[in-house]
């Protein structure tokens, strides 16, 4: 397909009708738009592995808390569409809020214990909103595979568990985090950072690397890793720690001793911007 073939659909009915006519495998890349190279990595992976790729762009109000940044979340649909066209994406699903949540909408997915820790504890109701919209997107698009960035590792774990528990019959594919050359994990929210905050935000990656280096040298006490991350973050005046964690990757239970498939993660405020990042401790 060349760029001009990208088709934009804004209703569930139109999306379903198009999907019904697609033969072969379909990859879905759910996004909230304001696309960056992290999203493009998901798109490329989906295009490699599927006959068709559908990208959804929807800033989902139900995953934002009342004091969070739903209203000011960055949006640039024209730029997004031009990036996706260049990338050769077949279809873009861009529904409105009332299309996904019509008047009277009253059914939500309640993810279990995996959604209670870390991001779930810091952002009550967040994963309920994520799981609900993702399930609805899955129901409309009926993908063979869906692609999510590993930067939101807990989101991946919640969606994998939902797919398993509710027998959704599709593959959930995590894609490694894409970083700026200086190490900052790509995120649509990076646009909120001014240059000195961007510099300050590098403490996230520094602290994850420090934990990984300690682990690589043989340190297995999880609290030592958490403490080393805290020390680095606390030395950055613009940073305020929300949590640091060294947990088992599948359940996100905090560990005393690092085991295979452990994950270190953190949420840190840089000024008024909340950033998250993580790294897997894998041989
Ligand atoms: O990761 C995101 O951008 C969102 O949480 C998602 C998966 C598109 C659901 O709104």
PDB file of C-alpha atoms and ligand atoms in Angstrom:
ATOM      1  CA  UNK A   1       0.000   0.000   0.000  1.00  0.00           C
ATOM      2  CA  UNK A   2       1.271   3.497  -0.654  1.00  0.00           C
ATOM      3  CA  UNK A   3       0.677   6.388   1.702  1.00  0.00           C
ATOM      4  CA  UNK A   4      -2.524   7.587   0.074  1.00  0.00           C
ATOM      5  CA  UNK A   5      -4.200   4.289   0.872  1.00  0.00           C
ATOM      6  CA  UNK A   6      -4.452   4.873   4.642  1.00  0.00           C
ATOM      7  CA  UNK A   7      -8.109   4.887   5.562  1.00  0.00           C
ATOM      8  CA  UNK A   8      -9.335   6.753   8.644  1.00  0.00           C
ATOM      9  CA  UNK A   9     -12.427   5.388  10.370  1.00  0.00           C
ATOM     10  CA  UNK A  10     -14.228   7.164  13.166  1.00  0.00           C
ATOM     11  CA  UNK A  11     -17.074   4.857  14.088  1.00  0.00           C
ATOM     12  CA  UNK A  12     -17.091   1.341  15.489  1.00  0.00           C
ATOM     13  CA  UNK A  13     -19.537   0.295  12.768  1.00  0.00           C
ATOM     14  CA  UNK A  14     -17.264   1.506   9.956  1.00  0.00           C
ATOM     15  CA  UNK A  15     -14.241  -0.116  11.590  1.00  0.00           C
ATOM     16  CA  UNK A  16     -16.083  -3.433  11.972  1.00  0.00           C
ATOM     17  CA  UNK A  17     -17.239  -3.338   8.358  1.00  0.00           C
ATOM     18  CA  UNK A  18     -13.676  -2.795   7.117  1.00  0.00           C
ATOM     19  CA  UNK A  19     -12.331  -5.480   9.438  1.00  0.00           C
ATOM     20  CA  UNK A  20     -14.898  -7.976   8.174  1.00  0.00           C
ATOM     21  CA  UNK A  21     -13.451  -7.602   4.673  1.00  0.00           C
ATOM     22  CA  UNK A  22      -9.820  -8.222   5.711  1.00  0.00           C
ATOM     23  CA  UNK A  23      -8.305 -11.589   4.924  1.00  0.00           C
ATOM     24  CA  UNK A  24      -5.244 -12.842   6.818  1.00  0.00           C
ATOM     25  CA  UNK A  25      -3.798 -11.563  10.079  1.00  0.00           C
ATOM     26  CA  UNK A  26      -4.500  -8.184  11.624  1.00  0.00           C
ATOM     27  CA  UNK A  27      -2.191  -6.378  14.051  1.00  0.00           C
ATOM     28  CA  UNK A  28      -3.667  -3.680  16.300  1.00  0.00           C
ATOM     29  CA  UNK A  29      -1.552  -0.888  17.783  1.00  0.00           C
ATOM     30  CA  UNK A  30      -3.679   0.946  20.380  1.00  0.00           C
ATOM     31  CA  UNK A  31      -2.386   4.471  21.069  1.00  0.00           C
ATOM     32  CA  UNK A  32      -3.491   7.770  22.534  1.00  0.00           C
ATOM     33  CA  UNK A  33      -1.812   9.608  19.656  1.00  0.00           C
ATOM     34  CA  UNK A  34       0.900  12.274  19.734  1.00  0.00           C
ATOM     35  CA  UNK A  35       3.012   9.568  18.193  1.00  0.00           C
ATOM     36  CA  UNK A  36       6.749   9.164  18.687  1.00  0.00           C
ATOM     37  CA  UNK A  37       9.378   6.614  17.735  1.00  0.00           C
ATOM     38  CA  UNK A  38       8.200   4.273  20.501  1.00  0.00           C
ATOM     39  CA  UNK A  39       4.817   4.024  18.754  1.00  0.00           C
ATOM     40  CA  UNK A  40       6.525   3.650  15.403  1.00  0.00           C
ATOM     41  CA  UNK A  41       8.434   0.626  16.744  1.00  0.00           C
ATOM     42  CA  UNK A  42       5.055  -0.975  17.578  1.00  0.00           C
ATOM     43  CA  UNK A  43       3.734  -0.149  14.111  1.00  0.00           C
ATOM     44  CA  UNK A  44       6.804  -1.589  12.376  1.00  0.00           C
ATOM     45  CA  UNK A  45       6.639  -4.756  14.405  1.00  0.00           C
ATOM     46  CA  UNK A  46       2.961  -5.171  13.595  1.00  0.00           C
ATOM     47  CA  UNK A  47       3.587  -4.583   9.902  1.00  0.00           C
ATOM     48  CA  UNK A  48       6.359  -7.192   9.905  1.00  0.00           C
ATOM     49  CA  UNK A  49       4.184  -9.801  11.566  1.00  0.00           C
ATOM     50  CA  UNK A  50       0.733  -9.221  10.045  1.00  0.00           C
ATOM     51  CA  UNK A  51      -1.022  -8.866   6.714  1.00  0.00           C
ATOM     52  CA  UNK A  52      -2.754  -5.690   7.909  1.00  0.00           C
ATOM     53  CA  UNK A  53      -2.080  -3.142  10.614  1.00  0.00           C
ATOM     54  CA  UNK A  54      -4.693  -0.999  12.314  1.00  0.00           C
ATOM     55  CA  UNK A  55      -3.619   1.834  14.617  1.00  0.00           C
ATOM     56  CA  UNK A  56      -6.167   3.288  17.007  1.00  0.00           C
ATOM     57  CA  UNK A  57      -5.855   6.847  18.279  1.00  0.00           C
ATOM     58  CA  UNK A  58      -8.068   7.624  21.240  1.00  0.00           C
ATOM     59  CA  UNK A  59      -7.279   9.666  24.340  1.00  0.00           C
ATOM     60  CA  UNK A  60      -9.212   7.562  26.785  1.00  0.00           C
ATOM     61  CA  UNK A  61     -10.844   9.695  29.510  1.00  0.00           C
ATOM     62  CA  UNK A  62     -11.591   6.779  31.849  1.00  0.00           C
ATOM     63  CA  UNK A  63      -7.924   6.027  32.506  1.00  0.00           C
ATOM     64  CA  UNK A  64      -7.196   9.542  33.797  1.00  0.00           C
ATOM     65  CA  UNK A  65      -7.881  10.506  37.397  1.00  0.00           C
ATOM     66  CA  UNK A  66      -9.858  13.708  38.131  1.00  0.00           C
ATOM     67  CA  UNK A  67      -6.653  15.657  38.893  1.00  0.00           C
ATOM     68  CA  UNK A  68      -4.717  14.217  35.950  1.00  0.00           C
ATOM     69  CA  UNK A  69      -3.835  15.604  32.533  1.00  0.00           C
ATOM     70  CA  UNK A  70      -6.713  14.390  30.315  1.00  0.00           C
ATOM     71  CA  UNK A  71      -7.593  17.907  29.113  1.00  0.00           C
ATOM     72  CA  UNK A  72      -4.047  18.961  28.400  1.00  0.00           C
ATOM     73  CA  UNK A  73      -2.797  15.586  27.115  1.00  0.00           C
ATOM     74  CA  UNK A  74      -0.928  16.465  23.875  1.00  0.00           C
ATOM     75  CA  UNK A  75      -2.890  15.928  20.678  1.00  0.00           C
ATOM     76  CA  UNK A  76      -1.876  16.385  17.036  1.00  0.00           C
ATOM     77  CA  UNK A  77      -4.017  14.137  14.835  1.00  0.00           C
ATOM     78  CA  UNK A  78      -2.805  15.651  11.559  1.00  0.00           C
ATOM     79  CA  UNK A  79       0.824  14.966  12.350  1.00  0.00           C
ATOM     80  CA  UNK A  80      -0.078  11.480  13.618  1.00  0.00           C
ATOM     81  CA  UNK A  81      -1.889  10.650  10.389  1.00  0.00           C
ATOM     82  CA  UNK A  82       0.944  11.851   8.244  1.00  0.00           C
ATOM     83  CA  UNK A  83       3.451   9.747  10.238  1.00  0.00           C
ATOM     84  CA  UNK A  84       1.230   6.685   9.917  1.00  0.00           C
ATOM     85  CA  UNK A  85       0.749   7.233   6.198  1.00  0.00           C
ATOM     86  CA  UNK A  86       4.511   7.441   5.732  1.00  0.00           C
ATOM     87  CA  UNK A  87       4.845   4.219   7.661  1.00  0.00           C
ATOM     88  CA  UNK A  88       2.379   2.522   5.302  1.00  0.00           C
ATOM     89  CA  UNK A  89      -0.350   1.859   7.873  1.00  0.00           C
ATOM     90  CA  UNK A  90      -3.534   0.544   6.233  1.00  0.00           C
ATOM     91  CA  UNK A  91      -6.183   1.773   8.659  1.00  0.00           C
ATOM     92  CA  UNK A  92      -6.456   4.272  11.494  1.00  0.00           C
ATOM     93  CA  UNK A  93      -9.374   4.014  13.929  1.00  0.00           C
ATOM     94  CA  UNK A  94      -9.991   7.422  15.482  1.00  0.00           C
ATOM     95  CA  UNK A  95     -13.278   7.361  17.391  1.00  0.00           C
ATOM     96  CA  UNK A  96     -14.752  10.236  19.385  1.00  0.00           C
ATOM     97  CA  UNK A  97     -15.372   9.954  23.133  1.00  0.00           C
ATOM     98  CA  UNK A  98     -19.184   9.463  22.695  1.00  0.00           C
ATOM     99  CA  UNK A  99     -18.481   6.759  20.106  1.00  0.00           C
ATOM    100  CA  UNK A 100     -16.599   4.710  22.709  1.00  0.00           C
ATOM    101  CA  UNK A 101     -18.602   5.866  25.740  1.00  0.00           C
ATOM    102  CA  UNK A 102     -22.121   6.638  24.520  1.00  0.00           C
ATOM    103  CA  UNK A 103     -24.642   8.094  26.956  1.00  0.00           C
ATOM    104  CA  UNK A 104     -25.542   5.443  29.509  1.00  0.00           C
ATOM    105  CA  UNK A 105     -22.285   3.487  29.126  1.00  0.00           C
ATOM    106  CA  UNK A 106     -22.038   1.516  32.354  1.00  0.00           C
ATOM    107  CA  UNK A 107     -19.897  -1.615  31.965  1.00  0.00           C
ATOM    108  CA  UNK A 108     -16.244  -1.724  33.016  1.00  0.00           C
ATOM    109  CA  UNK A 109     -13.537  -4.366  33.261  1.00  0.00           C
ATOM    110  CA  UNK A 110     -12.227  -4.866  36.805  1.00  0.00           C
ATOM    111  CA  UNK A 111      -8.623  -6.090  36.589  1.00  0.00           C
ATOM    112  CA  UNK A 112      -7.409  -8.078  39.616  1.00  0.00           C
ATOM    113  CA  UNK A 113      -4.447  -7.892  41.986  1.00  0.00           C
ATOM    114  CA  UNK A 114      -1.892  -7.229  39.234  1.00  0.00           C
ATOM    115  CA  UNK A 115      -3.542  -3.842  38.796  1.00  0.00           C
ATOM    116  CA  UNK A 116      -3.494  -2.895  42.476  1.00  0.00           C
ATOM    117  CA  UNK A 117       0.216  -2.274  42.969  1.00  0.00           C
ATOM    118  CA  UNK A 118       2.588   0.436  41.679  1.00  0.00           C
ATOM    119  CA  UNK A 119       0.738   2.405  38.972  1.00  0.00           C
ATOM    120  CA  UNK A 120      -2.557   0.970  40.204  1.00  0.00           C
ATOM    121  CA  UNK A 121      -1.916   2.182  43.753  1.00  0.00           C
ATOM    122  CA  UNK A 122      -0.684   5.585  42.582  1.00  0.00           C
ATOM    123  CA  UNK A 123      -3.485   6.076  40.032  1.00  0.00           C
ATOM    124  CA  UNK A 124      -6.683   4.490  41.385  1.00  0.00           C
ATOM    125  CA  UNK A 125      -9.027   3.393  38.585  1.00  0.00           C
ATOM    126  CA  UNK A 126      -6.343   3.811  35.911  1.00  0.00           C
ATOM    127  CA  UNK A 127      -6.179   0.155  34.882  1.00  0.00           C
ATOM    128  CA  UNK A 128      -9.956  -0.219  35.013  1.00  0.00           C
ATOM    129  CA  UNK A 129     -10.088   2.480  32.329  1.00  0.00           C
ATOM    130  CA  UNK A 130      -7.231   0.949  30.342  1.00  0.00           C
ATOM    131  CA  UNK A 131      -8.652  -2.582  30.435  1.00  0.00           C
ATOM    132  CA  UNK A 132     -12.126  -1.367  29.505  1.00  0.00           C
ATOM    133  CA  UNK A 133     -11.044   0.627  26.475  1.00  0.00           C
ATOM    134  CA  UNK A 134      -8.579  -2.015  25.318  1.00  0.00           C
ATOM    135  CA  UNK A 135     -11.224  -4.732  25.522  1.00  0.00           C
ATOM    136  CA  UNK A 136     -13.640  -2.536  23.592  1.00  0.00           C
ATOM    137  CA  UNK A 137     -10.992  -1.865  20.918  1.00  0.00           C
ATOM    138  CA  UNK A 138     -10.285  -5.602  20.724  1.00  0.00           C
ATOM    139  CA  UNK A 139     -13.997  -6.302  20.291  1.00  0.00           C
ATOM    140  CA  UNK A 140     -14.350  -3.778  17.491  1.00  0.00           C
ATOM    141  CA  UNK A 141     -11.116  -4.572  15.653  1.00  0.00           C
ATOM    142  CA  UNK A 142     -10.877  -8.332  16.342  1.00  0.00           C
ATOM    143  CA  UNK A 143      -7.088  -8.335  15.933  1.00  0.00           C
ATOM    144  CA  UNK A 144      -4.913 -11.425  15.621  1.00  0.00           C
ATOM    145  CA  UNK A 145      -2.194  -9.669  17.628  1.00  0.00           C
ATOM    146  CA  UNK A 146      -1.966  -6.446  19.635  1.00  0.00           C
ATOM    147  CA  UNK A 147       1.210  -4.471  20.341  1.00  0.00           C
ATOM    148  CA  UNK A 148       2.084  -2.525  23.496  1.00  0.00           C
ATOM    149  CA  UNK A 149       5.249  -0.749  24.627  1.00  0.00           C
ATOM    150  CA  UNK A 150       7.254  -2.323  27.433  1.00  0.00           C
ATOM    151  CA  UNK A 151       7.721   1.141  28.959  1.00  0.00           C
ATOM    152  CA  UNK A 152       4.231   0.615  30.400  1.00  0.00           C
ATOM    153  CA  UNK A 153       5.226  -2.807  31.705  1.00  0.00           C
ATOM    154  CA  UNK A 154       2.399  -3.054  34.229  1.00  0.00           C
ATOM    155  CA  UNK A 155      -0.123  -2.160  31.527  1.00  0.00           C
ATOM    156  CA  UNK A 156       1.261  -5.034  29.440  1.00  0.00           C
ATOM    157  CA  UNK A 157       0.943  -7.387  32.422  1.00  0.00           C
ATOM    158  CA  UNK A 158      -2.665  -6.270  33.102  1.00  0.00           C
ATOM    159  CA  UNK A 159      -3.671  -6.708  29.459  1.00  0.00           C
ATOM    160  CA  UNK A 160      -1.965 -10.102  29.169  1.00  0.00           C
ATOM    161  CA  UNK A 161      -3.818 -11.282  32.276  1.00  0.00           C
ATOM    162  CA  UNK A 162      -7.126  -9.972  30.927  1.00  0.00           C
ATOM    163  CA  UNK A 163      -6.512 -11.725  27.595  1.00  0.00           C
ATOM    164  CA  UNK A 164      -5.765 -14.978  29.416  1.00  0.00           C
ATOM    165  CA  UNK A 165      -8.533 -14.807  32.011  1.00  0.00           C
ATOM    166  CA  UNK A 166     -11.232 -13.746  29.548  1.00  0.00           C
ATOM    167  CA  UNK A 167     -10.033 -16.121  26.792  1.00  0.00           C
ATOM    168  CA  UNK A 168      -9.720 -13.322  24.272  1.00  0.00           C
ATOM    169  CA  UNK A 169      -7.850 -15.595  21.869  1.00  0.00           C
ATOM    170  CA  UNK A 170      -5.343 -13.066  20.616  1.00  0.00           C
ATOM    171  CA  UNK A 171      -1.618 -12.550  21.091  1.00  0.00           C
ATOM    172  CA  UNK A 172      -0.349  -9.676  23.216  1.00  0.00           C
ATOM    173  CA  UNK A 173       3.099  -8.627  22.022  1.00  0.00           C
ATOM    174  CA  UNK A 174       5.261  -6.349  24.188  1.00  0.00           C
ATOM    175  CA  UNK A 175       7.814  -4.267  22.275  1.00  0.00           C
ATOM    176  CA  UNK A 176      11.025  -2.959  23.924  1.00  0.00           C
ATOM    177  CA  UNK A 177      11.152   0.649  25.120  1.00  0.00           C
ATOM    178  CA  UNK A 178      12.596   3.129  22.650  1.00  0.00           C
ATOM    179  CA  UNK A 179      14.884   5.736  24.236  1.00  0.00           C
ATOM    180  CA  UNK A 180      16.154   9.145  23.251  1.00  0.00           C
ATOM    181  CA  UNK A 181      19.925   9.123  22.565  1.00  0.00           C
ATOM    182  CA  UNK A 182      20.401  10.421  26.142  1.00  0.00           C
ATOM    183  CA  UNK A 183      18.449   7.484  27.601  1.00  0.00           C
ATOM    184  CA  UNK A 184      15.109   9.144  28.383  1.00  0.00           C
ATOM    185  CA  UNK A 185      12.306   6.687  27.548  1.00  0.00           C
ATOM    186  CA  UNK A 186      10.143   8.052  24.746  1.00  0.00           C
ATOM    187  CA  UNK A 187       6.761   9.214  25.956  1.00  0.00           C
ATOM    188  CA  UNK A 188       4.152  11.621  24.651  1.00  0.00           C
ATOM    189  CA  UNK A 189       4.395  13.368  28.032  1.00  0.00           C
ATOM    190  CA  UNK A 190       8.075  14.285  27.436  1.00  0.00           C
ATOM    191  CA  UNK A 191       6.719  17.295  25.558  1.00  0.00           C
ATOM    192  CA  UNK A 192       5.750  18.794  28.953  1.00  0.00           C
ATOM    193  CA  UNK A 193       9.428  18.962  30.004  1.00  0.00           C
ATOM    194  CA  UNK A 194      11.388  22.173  29.546  1.00  0.00           C
ATOM    195  CA  UNK A 195      15.120  21.765  28.759  1.00  0.00           C
ATOM    196  CA  UNK A 196      16.256  21.767  32.393  1.00  0.00           C
ATOM    197  CA  UNK A 197      13.496  19.321  33.355  1.00  0.00           C
ATOM    198  CA  UNK A 198      14.524  17.090  30.451  1.00  0.00           C
ATOM    199  CA  UNK A 199      18.083  17.067  31.846  1.00  0.00           C
ATOM    200  CA  UNK A 200      16.737  16.322  35.316  1.00  0.00           C
ATOM    201  CA  UNK A 201      14.579  13.487  33.948  1.00  0.00           C
ATOM    202  CA  UNK A 202      17.713  11.596  32.936  1.00  0.00           C
ATOM    203  CA  UNK A 203      17.966  10.556  36.597  1.00  0.00           C
ATOM    204  CA  UNK A 204      15.298   7.905  35.906  1.00  0.00           C
ATOM    205  CA  UNK A 205      17.465   6.074  33.392  1.00  0.00           C
ATOM    206  CA  UNK A 206      20.599   6.643  35.529  1.00  0.00           C
ATOM    207  CA  UNK A 207      18.955   5.044  38.537  1.00  0.00           C
ATOM    208  CA  UNK A 208      17.643   2.062  36.548  1.00  0.00           C
ATOM    209  CA  UNK A 209      21.096   1.532  35.059  1.00  0.00           C
ATOM    210  CA  UNK A 210      22.682   1.729  38.503  1.00  0.00           C
ATOM    211  CA  UNK A 211      20.314  -0.977  39.776  1.00  0.00           C
ATOM    212  CA  UNK A 212      21.059  -3.114  36.739  1.00  0.00           C
ATOM    213  CA  UNK A 213      24.826  -2.652  37.214  1.00  0.00           C
ATOM    214  CA  UNK A 214      24.615  -3.693  40.867  1.00  0.00           C
ATOM    215  CA  UNK A 215      22.602  -6.745  39.873  1.00  0.00           C
ATOM    216  CA  UNK A 216      25.088  -7.568  37.076  1.00  0.00           C
ATOM    217  CA  UNK A 217      27.871  -7.492  39.683  1.00  0.00           C
ATOM    218  CA  UNK A 218      25.999 -10.090  41.700  1.00  0.00           C
ATOM    219  CA  UNK A 219      23.920  -8.028  44.157  1.00  0.00           C
ATOM    220  CA  UNK A 220      20.709  -9.938  44.860  1.00  0.00           C
ATOM    221  CA  UNK A 221      19.222  -7.974  47.789  1.00  0.00           C
ATOM    222  CA  UNK A 222      16.241  -6.194  46.273  1.00  0.00           C
ATOM    223  CA  UNK A 223      16.246  -3.497  48.953  1.00  0.00           C
ATOM    224  CA  UNK A 224      19.851  -2.618  48.081  1.00  0.00           C
ATOM    225  CA  UNK A 225      18.770  -2.079  44.476  1.00  0.00           C
ATOM    226  CA  UNK A 226      15.766   0.012  45.530  1.00  0.00           C
ATOM    227  CA  UNK A 227      17.974   2.078  47.854  1.00  0.00           C
ATOM    228  CA  UNK A 228      20.552   2.727  45.142  1.00  0.00           C
ATOM    229  CA  UNK A 229      17.782   4.010  42.859  1.00  0.00           C
ATOM    230  CA  UNK A 230      16.393   6.251  45.614  1.00  0.00           C
ATOM    231  CA  UNK A 231      19.840   7.704  46.334  1.00  0.00           C
ATOM    232  CA  UNK A 232      20.322   8.730  42.714  1.00  0.00           C
ATOM    233  CA  UNK A 233      16.799  10.144  42.368  1.00  0.00           C
ATOM    234  CA  UNK A 234      17.087  12.057  45.657  1.00  0.00           C
ATOM    235  CA  UNK A 235      20.248  13.759  44.423  1.00  0.00           C
ATOM    236  CA  UNK A 236      18.227  15.415  41.629  1.00  0.00           C
ATOM    237  CA  UNK A 237      16.579  18.575  43.035  1.00  0.00           C
ATOM    238  CA  UNK A 238      13.745  18.631  40.464  1.00  0.00           C
ATOM    239  CA  UNK A 239      12.776  14.993  41.060  1.00  0.00           C
ATOM    240  CA  UNK A 240      10.136  13.725  43.509  1.00  0.00           C
ATOM    241  CA  UNK A 241       9.862   9.968  43.893  1.00  0.00           C
ATOM    242  CA  UNK A 242       6.412   8.395  43.762  1.00  0.00           C
ATOM    243  CA  UNK A 243       7.689   4.821  43.970  1.00  0.00           C
ATOM    244  CA  UNK A 244      10.700   2.670  43.250  1.00  0.00           C
ATOM    245  CA  UNK A 245      10.212  -1.045  42.913  1.00  0.00           C
ATOM    246  CA  UNK A 246      12.161  -4.255  42.441  1.00  0.00           C
ATOM    247  CA  UNK A 247       9.491  -6.853  41.805  1.00  0.00           C
ATOM    248  CA  UNK A 248       8.714 -10.128  40.141  1.00  0.00           C
ATOM    249  CA  UNK A 249       7.857  -9.256  36.529  1.00  0.00           C
ATOM    250  CA  UNK A 250       4.694 -11.306  36.201  1.00  0.00           C
ATOM    251  CA  UNK A 251       2.932 -10.433  39.447  1.00  0.00           C
ATOM    252  CA  UNK A 252       4.743  -7.198  40.341  1.00  0.00           C
ATOM    253  CA  UNK A 253       5.043  -8.400  43.946  1.00  0.00           C
ATOM    254  CA  UNK A 254       8.001  -6.720  45.651  1.00  0.00           C
ATOM    255  CA  UNK A 255      10.967  -9.052  46.086  1.00  0.00           C
ATOM    256  CA  UNK A 256      13.367  -9.538  48.972  1.00  0.00           C
ATOM    257  CA  UNK A 257      15.822 -11.367  46.793  1.00  0.00           C
ATOM    258  CA  UNK A 258      16.165 -10.752  43.084  1.00  0.00           C
ATOM    259  CA  UNK A 259      15.090 -13.743  41.022  1.00  0.00           C
ATOM    260  CA  UNK A 260      15.129 -14.350  37.291  1.00  0.00           C
ATOM    261  CA  UNK A 261      12.495 -12.235  35.484  1.00  0.00           C
ATOM    262  CA  UNK A 262      12.667  -9.453  38.041  1.00  0.00           C
ATOM    263  CA  UNK A 263      11.828  -5.955  37.017  1.00  0.00           C
ATOM    264  CA  UNK A 264      12.947  -2.657  38.494  1.00  0.00           C
ATOM    265  CA  UNK A 265      10.601   0.224  37.889  1.00  0.00           C
ATOM    266  CA  UNK A 266       9.874   3.700  39.109  1.00  0.00           C
ATOM    267  CA  UNK A 267       7.502   6.628  38.923  1.00  0.00           C
ATOM    268  CA  UNK A 268       9.000  10.052  39.452  1.00  0.00           C
ATOM    269  CA  UNK A 269       7.665  13.579  39.213  1.00  0.00           C
ATOM    270  CA  UNK A 270       9.895  16.040  37.409  1.00  0.00           C
ATOM    271  CA  UNK A 271       8.256  19.355  38.220  1.00  0.00           C
ATOM    272  CA  UNK A 272       4.614  18.883  37.200  1.00  0.00           C
ATOM    273  CA  UNK A 273       5.302  15.917  34.908  1.00  0.00           C
ATOM    274  CA  UNK A 274       4.952  12.348  36.073  1.00  0.00           C
ATOM    275  CA  UNK A 275       7.284   9.914  34.326  1.00  0.00           C
ATOM    276  CA  UNK A 276       7.599   6.143  34.562  1.00  0.00           C
ATOM    277  CA  UNK A 277      10.264   3.751  33.366  1.00  0.00           C
ATOM    278  CA  UNK A 278      11.460   0.220  34.005  1.00  0.00           C
ATOM    279  CA  UNK A 279      14.050  -2.324  33.082  1.00  0.00           C
ATOM    280  CA  UNK A 280      14.003  -6.087  33.192  1.00  0.00           C
ATOM    281  CA  UNK A 281      16.853  -7.885  34.962  1.00  0.00           C
ATOM    282  CA  UNK A 282      17.503 -10.619  32.488  1.00  0.00           C
ATOM    283  CA  UNK A 283      20.670 -12.611  31.854  1.00  0.00           C
TER     284      UNK A 283
HETATM  285  O1  LIG B   1      -0.610   3.046  26.354  1.00  0.00           O
HETATM  286  C1  LIG B   1      -1.522   3.798  25.939  1.00  0.00           C
HETATM  287  O2  LIG B   1      -1.307   4.668  25.116  1.00  0.00           O
HETATM  288  C2  LIG B   1      -2.933   3.614  26.464  1.00  0.00           C
HETATM  289  O3  LIG B   1      -2.927   3.261  27.806  1.00  0.00           O
HETATM  290  C3  LIG B   1      -3.778   2.619  25.637  1.00  0.00           C
HETATM  291  C4  LIG B   1      -3.191   1.221  25.698  1.00  0.00           C
HETATM  292  C5  LIG B   1      -3.834   3.095  24.200  1.00  0.00           C
HETATM  293  C6  LIG B   1      -5.197   2.560  26.190  1.00  0.00           C
HETATM  294  O4  LIG B   1      -5.810   3.803  26.161  1.00  0.00           O
END
